[in-house]
XYZ file of N, CA, C and O in Angstrom:
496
model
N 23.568 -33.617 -15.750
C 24.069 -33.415 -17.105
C 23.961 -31.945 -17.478
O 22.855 -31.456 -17.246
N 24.742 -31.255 -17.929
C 24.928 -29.898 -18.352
C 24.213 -29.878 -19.472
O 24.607 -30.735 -20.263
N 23.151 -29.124 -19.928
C 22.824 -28.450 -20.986
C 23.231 -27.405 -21.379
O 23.651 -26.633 -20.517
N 23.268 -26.980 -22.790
C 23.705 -25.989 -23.198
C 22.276 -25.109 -23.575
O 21.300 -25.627 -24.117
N 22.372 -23.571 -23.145
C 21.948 -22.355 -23.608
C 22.824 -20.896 -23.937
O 24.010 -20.575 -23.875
N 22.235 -20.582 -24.113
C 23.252 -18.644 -24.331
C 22.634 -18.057 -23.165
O 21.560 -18.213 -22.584
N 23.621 -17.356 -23.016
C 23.932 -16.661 -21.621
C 23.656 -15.477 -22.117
O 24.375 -15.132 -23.055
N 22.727 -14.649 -21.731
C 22.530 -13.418 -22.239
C 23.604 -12.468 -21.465
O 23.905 -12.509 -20.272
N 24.074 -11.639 -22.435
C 24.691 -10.633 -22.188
C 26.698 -10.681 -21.740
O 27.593 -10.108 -21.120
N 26.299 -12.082 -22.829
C 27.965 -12.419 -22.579
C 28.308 -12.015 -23.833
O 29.143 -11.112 -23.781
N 27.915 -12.403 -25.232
C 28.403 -12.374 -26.597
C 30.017 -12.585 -26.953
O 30.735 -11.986 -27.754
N 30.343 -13.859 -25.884
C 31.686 -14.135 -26.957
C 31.991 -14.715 -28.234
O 33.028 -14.691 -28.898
N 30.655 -15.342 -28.477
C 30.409 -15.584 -30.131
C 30.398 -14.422 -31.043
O 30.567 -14.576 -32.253
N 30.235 -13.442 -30.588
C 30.318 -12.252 -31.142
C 31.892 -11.074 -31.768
O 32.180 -10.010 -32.317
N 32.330 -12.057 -31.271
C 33.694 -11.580 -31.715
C 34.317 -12.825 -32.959
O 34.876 -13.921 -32.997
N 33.908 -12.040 -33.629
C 34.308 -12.479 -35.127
C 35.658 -12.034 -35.755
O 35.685 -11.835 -36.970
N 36.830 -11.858 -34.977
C 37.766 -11.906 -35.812
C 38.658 -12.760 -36.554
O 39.641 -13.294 -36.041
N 38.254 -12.917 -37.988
C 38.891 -13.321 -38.473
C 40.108 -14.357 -38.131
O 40.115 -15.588 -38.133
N 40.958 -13.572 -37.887
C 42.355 -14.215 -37.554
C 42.345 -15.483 -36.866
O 43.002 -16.495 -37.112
N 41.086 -15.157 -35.533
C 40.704 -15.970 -34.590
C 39.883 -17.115 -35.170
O 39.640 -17.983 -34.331
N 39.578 -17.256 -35.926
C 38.543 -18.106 -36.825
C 39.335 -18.488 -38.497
O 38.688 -18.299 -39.527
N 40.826 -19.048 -38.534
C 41.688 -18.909 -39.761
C 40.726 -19.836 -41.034
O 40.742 -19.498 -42.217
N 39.782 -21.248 -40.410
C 39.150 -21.711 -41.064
C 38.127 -21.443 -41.745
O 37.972 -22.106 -42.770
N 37.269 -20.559 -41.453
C 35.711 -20.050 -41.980
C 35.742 -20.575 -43.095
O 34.633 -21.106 -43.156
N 36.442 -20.870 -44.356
C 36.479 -20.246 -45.691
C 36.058 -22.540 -45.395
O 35.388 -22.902 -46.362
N 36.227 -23.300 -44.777
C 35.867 -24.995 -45.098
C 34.259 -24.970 -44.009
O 33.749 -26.048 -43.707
N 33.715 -23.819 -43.594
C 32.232 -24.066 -43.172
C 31.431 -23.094 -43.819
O 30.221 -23.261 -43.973
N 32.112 -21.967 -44.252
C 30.653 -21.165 -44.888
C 31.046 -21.285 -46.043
O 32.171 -21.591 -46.437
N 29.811 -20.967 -46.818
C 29.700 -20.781 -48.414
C 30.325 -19.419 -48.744
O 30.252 -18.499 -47.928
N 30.801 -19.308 -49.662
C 31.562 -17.888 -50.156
C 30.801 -16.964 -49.984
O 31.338 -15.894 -49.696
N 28.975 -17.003 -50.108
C 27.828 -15.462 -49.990
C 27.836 -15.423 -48.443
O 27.574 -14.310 -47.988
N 28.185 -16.817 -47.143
C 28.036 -16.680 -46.003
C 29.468 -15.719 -45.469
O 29.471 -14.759 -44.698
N 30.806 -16.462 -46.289
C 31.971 -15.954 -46.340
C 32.122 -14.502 -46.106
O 32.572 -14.030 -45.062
N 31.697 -13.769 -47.196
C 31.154 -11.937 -47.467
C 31.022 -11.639 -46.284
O 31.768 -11.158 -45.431
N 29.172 -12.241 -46.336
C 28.676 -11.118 -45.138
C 29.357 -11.251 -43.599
O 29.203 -10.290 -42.846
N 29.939 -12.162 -43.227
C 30.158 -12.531 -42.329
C 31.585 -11.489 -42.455
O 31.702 -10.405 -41.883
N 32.061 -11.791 -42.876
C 33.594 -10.056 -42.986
C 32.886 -9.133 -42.993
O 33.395 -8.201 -42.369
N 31.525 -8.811 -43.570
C 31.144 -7.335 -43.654
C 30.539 -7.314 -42.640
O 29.955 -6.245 -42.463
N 30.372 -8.291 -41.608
C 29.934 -7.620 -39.795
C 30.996 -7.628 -38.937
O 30.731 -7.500 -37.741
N 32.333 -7.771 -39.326
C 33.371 -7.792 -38.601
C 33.856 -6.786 -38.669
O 34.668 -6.480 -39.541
N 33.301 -5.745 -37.387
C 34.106 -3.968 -36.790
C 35.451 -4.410 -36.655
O 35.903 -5.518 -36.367
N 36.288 -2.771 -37.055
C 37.203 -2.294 -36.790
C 38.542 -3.182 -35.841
O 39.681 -3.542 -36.138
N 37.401 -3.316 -34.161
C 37.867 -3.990 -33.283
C 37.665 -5.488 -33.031
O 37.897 -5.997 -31.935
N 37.247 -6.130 -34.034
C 36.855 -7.607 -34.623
C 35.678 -8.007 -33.523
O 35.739 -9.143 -33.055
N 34.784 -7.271 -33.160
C 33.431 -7.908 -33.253
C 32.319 -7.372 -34.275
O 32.349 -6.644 -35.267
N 31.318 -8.071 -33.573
C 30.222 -7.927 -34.840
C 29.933 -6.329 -34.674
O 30.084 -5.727 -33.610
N 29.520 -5.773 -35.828
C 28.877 -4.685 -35.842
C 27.712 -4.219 -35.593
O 27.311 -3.076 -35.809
N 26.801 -5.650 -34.846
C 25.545 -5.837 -34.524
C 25.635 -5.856 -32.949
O 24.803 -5.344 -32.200
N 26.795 -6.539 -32.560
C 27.053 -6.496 -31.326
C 26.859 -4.995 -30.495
O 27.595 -4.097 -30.903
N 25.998 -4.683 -29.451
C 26.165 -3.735 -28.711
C 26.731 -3.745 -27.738
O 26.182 -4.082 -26.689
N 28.114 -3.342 -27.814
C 28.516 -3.232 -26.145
C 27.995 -3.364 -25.212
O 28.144 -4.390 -24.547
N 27.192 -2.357 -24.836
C 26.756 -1.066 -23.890
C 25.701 -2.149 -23.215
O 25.741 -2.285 -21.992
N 24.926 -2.783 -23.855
C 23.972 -3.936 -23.874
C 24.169 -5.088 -23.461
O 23.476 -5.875 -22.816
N 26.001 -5.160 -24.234
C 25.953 -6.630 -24.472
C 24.999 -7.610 -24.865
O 24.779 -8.691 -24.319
N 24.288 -6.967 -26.185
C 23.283 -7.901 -27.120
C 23.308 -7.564 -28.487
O 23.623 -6.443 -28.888
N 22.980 -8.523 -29.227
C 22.860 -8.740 -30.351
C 21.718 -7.628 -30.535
O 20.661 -7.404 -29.944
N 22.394 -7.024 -31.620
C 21.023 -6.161 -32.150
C 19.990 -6.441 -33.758
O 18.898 -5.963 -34.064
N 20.661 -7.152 -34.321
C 19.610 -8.289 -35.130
C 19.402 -9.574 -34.315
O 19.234 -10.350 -35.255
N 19.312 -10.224 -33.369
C 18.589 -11.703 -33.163
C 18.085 -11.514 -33.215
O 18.107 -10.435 -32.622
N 16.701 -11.743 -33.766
C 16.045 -12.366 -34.630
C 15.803 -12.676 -36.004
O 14.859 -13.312 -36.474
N 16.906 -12.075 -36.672
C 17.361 -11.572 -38.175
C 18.738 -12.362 -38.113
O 19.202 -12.484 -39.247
N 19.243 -12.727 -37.482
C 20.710 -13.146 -37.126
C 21.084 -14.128 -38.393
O 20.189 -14.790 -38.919
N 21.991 -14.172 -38.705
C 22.570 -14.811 -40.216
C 22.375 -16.172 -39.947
O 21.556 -16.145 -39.028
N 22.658 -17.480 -40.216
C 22.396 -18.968 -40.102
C 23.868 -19.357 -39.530
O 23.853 -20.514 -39.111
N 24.900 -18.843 -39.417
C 26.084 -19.250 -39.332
C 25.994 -18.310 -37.112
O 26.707 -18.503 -36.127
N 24.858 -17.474 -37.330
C 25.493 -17.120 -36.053
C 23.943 -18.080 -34.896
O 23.803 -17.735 -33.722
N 23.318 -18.823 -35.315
C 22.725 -20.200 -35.205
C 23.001 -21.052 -34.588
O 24.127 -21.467 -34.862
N 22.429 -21.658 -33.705
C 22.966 -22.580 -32.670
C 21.506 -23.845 -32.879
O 20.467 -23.997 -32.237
N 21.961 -24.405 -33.823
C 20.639 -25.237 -34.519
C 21.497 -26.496 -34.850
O 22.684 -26.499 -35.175
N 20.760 -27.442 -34.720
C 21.017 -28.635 -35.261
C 21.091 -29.003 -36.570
O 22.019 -29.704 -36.973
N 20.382 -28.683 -37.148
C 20.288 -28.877 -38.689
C 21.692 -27.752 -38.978
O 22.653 -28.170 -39.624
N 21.676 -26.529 -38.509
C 22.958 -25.386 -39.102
C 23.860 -26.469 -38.986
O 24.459 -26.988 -39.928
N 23.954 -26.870 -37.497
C 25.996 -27.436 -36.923
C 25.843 -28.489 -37.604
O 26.962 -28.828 -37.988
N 24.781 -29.458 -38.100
C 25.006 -30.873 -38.591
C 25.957 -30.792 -40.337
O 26.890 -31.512 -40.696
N 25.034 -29.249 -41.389
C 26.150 -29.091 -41.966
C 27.096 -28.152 -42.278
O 27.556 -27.955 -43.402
N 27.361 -27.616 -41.341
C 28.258 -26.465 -41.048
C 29.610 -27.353 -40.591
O 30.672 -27.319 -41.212
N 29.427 -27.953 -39.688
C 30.843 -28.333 -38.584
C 30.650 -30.212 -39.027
O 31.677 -30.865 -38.841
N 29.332 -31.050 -39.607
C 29.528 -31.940 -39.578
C 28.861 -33.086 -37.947
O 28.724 -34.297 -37.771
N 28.590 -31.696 -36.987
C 28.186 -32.319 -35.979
C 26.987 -33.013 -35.815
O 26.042 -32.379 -36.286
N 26.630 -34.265 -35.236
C 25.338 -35.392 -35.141
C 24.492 -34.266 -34.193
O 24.975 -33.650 -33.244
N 22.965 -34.150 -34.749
C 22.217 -33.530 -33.401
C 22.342 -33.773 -32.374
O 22.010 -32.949 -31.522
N 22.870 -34.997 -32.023
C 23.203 -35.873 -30.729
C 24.165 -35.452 -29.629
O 24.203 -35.552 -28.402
N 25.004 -34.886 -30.689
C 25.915 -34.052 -30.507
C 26.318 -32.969 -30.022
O 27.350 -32.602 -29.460
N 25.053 -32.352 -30.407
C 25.152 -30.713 -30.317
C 25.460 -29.975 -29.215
O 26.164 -28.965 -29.214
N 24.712 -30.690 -27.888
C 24.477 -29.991 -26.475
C 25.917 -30.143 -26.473
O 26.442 -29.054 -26.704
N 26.961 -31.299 -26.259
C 28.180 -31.069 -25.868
C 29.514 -30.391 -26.463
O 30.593 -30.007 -26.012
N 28.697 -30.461 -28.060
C 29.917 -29.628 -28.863
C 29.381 -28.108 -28.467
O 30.273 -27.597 -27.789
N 28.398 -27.291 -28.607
C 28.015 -25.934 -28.505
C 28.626 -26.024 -27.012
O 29.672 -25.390 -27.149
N 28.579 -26.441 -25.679
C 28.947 -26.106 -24.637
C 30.613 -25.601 -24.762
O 31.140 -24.527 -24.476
N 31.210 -26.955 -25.354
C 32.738 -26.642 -25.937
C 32.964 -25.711 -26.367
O 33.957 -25.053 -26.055
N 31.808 -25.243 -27.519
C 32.730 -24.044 -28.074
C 32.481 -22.868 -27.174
O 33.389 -22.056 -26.999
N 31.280 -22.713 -26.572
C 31.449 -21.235 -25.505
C 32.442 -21.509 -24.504
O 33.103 -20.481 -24.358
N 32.874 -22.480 -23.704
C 33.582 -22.679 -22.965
C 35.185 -22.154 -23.265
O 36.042 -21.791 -22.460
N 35.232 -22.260 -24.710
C 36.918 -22.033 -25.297
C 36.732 -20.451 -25.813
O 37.724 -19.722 -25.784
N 35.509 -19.953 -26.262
C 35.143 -18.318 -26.587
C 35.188 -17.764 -25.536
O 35.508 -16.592 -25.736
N 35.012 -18.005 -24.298
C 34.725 -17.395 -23.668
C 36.129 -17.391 -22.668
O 36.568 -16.380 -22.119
N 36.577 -18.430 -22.591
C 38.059 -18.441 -22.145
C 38.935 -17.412 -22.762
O 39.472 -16.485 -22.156
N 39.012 -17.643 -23.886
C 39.768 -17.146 -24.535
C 39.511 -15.304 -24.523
O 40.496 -14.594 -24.321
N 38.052 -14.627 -24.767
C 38.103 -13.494 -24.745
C 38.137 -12.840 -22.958
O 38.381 -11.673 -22.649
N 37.853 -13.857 -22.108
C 37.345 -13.373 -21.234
C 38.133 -13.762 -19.702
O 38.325 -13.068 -18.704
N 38.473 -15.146 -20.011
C 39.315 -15.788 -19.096
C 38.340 -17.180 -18.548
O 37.124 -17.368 -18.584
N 39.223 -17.834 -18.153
C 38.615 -19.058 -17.178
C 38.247 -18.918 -15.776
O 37.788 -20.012 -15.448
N 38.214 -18.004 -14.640
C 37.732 -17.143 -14.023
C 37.152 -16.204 -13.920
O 37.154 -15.525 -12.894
N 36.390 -15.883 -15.156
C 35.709 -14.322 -15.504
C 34.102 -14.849 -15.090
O 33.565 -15.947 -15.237
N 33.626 -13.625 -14.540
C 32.882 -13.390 -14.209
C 31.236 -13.680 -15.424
O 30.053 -13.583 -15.098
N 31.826 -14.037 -16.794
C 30.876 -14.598 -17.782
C 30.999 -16.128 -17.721
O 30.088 -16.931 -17.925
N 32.411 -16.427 -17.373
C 32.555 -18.117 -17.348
C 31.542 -18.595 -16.261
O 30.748 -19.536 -16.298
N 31.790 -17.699 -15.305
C 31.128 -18.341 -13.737
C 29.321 -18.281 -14.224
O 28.705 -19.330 -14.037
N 28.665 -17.285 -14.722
C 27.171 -17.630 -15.618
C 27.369 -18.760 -16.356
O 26.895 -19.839 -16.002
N 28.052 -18.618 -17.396
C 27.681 -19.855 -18.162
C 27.876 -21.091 -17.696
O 27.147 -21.968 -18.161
N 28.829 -21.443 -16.741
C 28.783 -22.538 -15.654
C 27.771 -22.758 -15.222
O 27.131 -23.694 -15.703
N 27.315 -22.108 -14.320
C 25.962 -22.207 -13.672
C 24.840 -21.936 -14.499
O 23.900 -22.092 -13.720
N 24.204 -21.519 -15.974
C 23.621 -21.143 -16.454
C 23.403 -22.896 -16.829
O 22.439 -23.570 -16.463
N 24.317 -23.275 -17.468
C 24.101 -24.603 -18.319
C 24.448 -26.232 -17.313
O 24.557 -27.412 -17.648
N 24.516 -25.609 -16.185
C 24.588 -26.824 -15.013
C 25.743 -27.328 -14.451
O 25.676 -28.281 -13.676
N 27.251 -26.587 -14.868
C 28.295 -26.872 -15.001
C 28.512 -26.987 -13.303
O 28.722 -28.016 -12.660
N 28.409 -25.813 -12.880
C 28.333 -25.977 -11.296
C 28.179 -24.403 -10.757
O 28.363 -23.492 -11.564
N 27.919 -24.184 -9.706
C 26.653 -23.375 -8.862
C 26.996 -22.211 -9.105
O 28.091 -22.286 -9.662
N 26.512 -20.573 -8.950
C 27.413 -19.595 -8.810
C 27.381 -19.232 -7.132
O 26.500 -19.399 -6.289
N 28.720 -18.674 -7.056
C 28.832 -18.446 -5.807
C 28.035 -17.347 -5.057
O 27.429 -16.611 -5.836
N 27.868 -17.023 -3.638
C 27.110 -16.278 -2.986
C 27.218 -15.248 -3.615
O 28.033 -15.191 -4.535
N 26.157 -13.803 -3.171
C 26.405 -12.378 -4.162
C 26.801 -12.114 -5.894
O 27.086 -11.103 -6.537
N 26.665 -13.463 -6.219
C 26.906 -13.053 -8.019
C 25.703 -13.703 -8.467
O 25.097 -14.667 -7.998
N 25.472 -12.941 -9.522
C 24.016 -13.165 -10.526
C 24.320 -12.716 -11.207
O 23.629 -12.582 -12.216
């Protein structure tokens, strides 16, 4: 069974653009609404996001919406705790497609990170 974790040093949750996210305004509250535009750089990721790193530079300060908690997704998205491991896998699976590809070299970690299936020889 695949569990879900974060893959350090992928941050496709971290790309907060807007456009890409047309709903926000039916899961956050209007004060979550704000801040959440006021960390969205220029180039629609977070402004916390470090490239160079590829890490979050508040986690541990990190807003409740950027949260991967049961109690957040139960009323944020509506999802059962029961739930959670397979909906959070979903959504990195489609973030990460989407910024990165379905062959990228972050898909192939988070595959193997969360049990999906092995990484191949010479990659870590």
């Amino acid at each position: 069974m695949a569990t879900w974790r974060c893959v350090k040093q992928c941050g496709a949750c971290c790309y907060l653009d807007p456009t890409e996210r047309p709903d926000l305004d039916e899961y956050l509250s209007e004060d979550e609404l704000s801040l959440y535009l006021s960390l969205v750089g220029d180039d629609g990721w977070c402004i916390n996001f470090d490239k160079a790193t590829r890490e979050c530079g508040i986690y541990a300060d990190r807003p409740r919406f950027c949260r991967v908690d049961s109690e957040v997704f139960e009323e944020m998205y509506g999802v059962e705790p029961a739930q959670l491991n397979d909906f959070a896998i979903e959504c990195c699976l489609e973030h990460i497609e989407d910024l990165y590809g379905d062959r990228s070299l972050e898909m192939i970690r988070f595959n193997s990170e969360v049990g999906i299936l092995a990484l191949p020889d010479g990659v870590a």
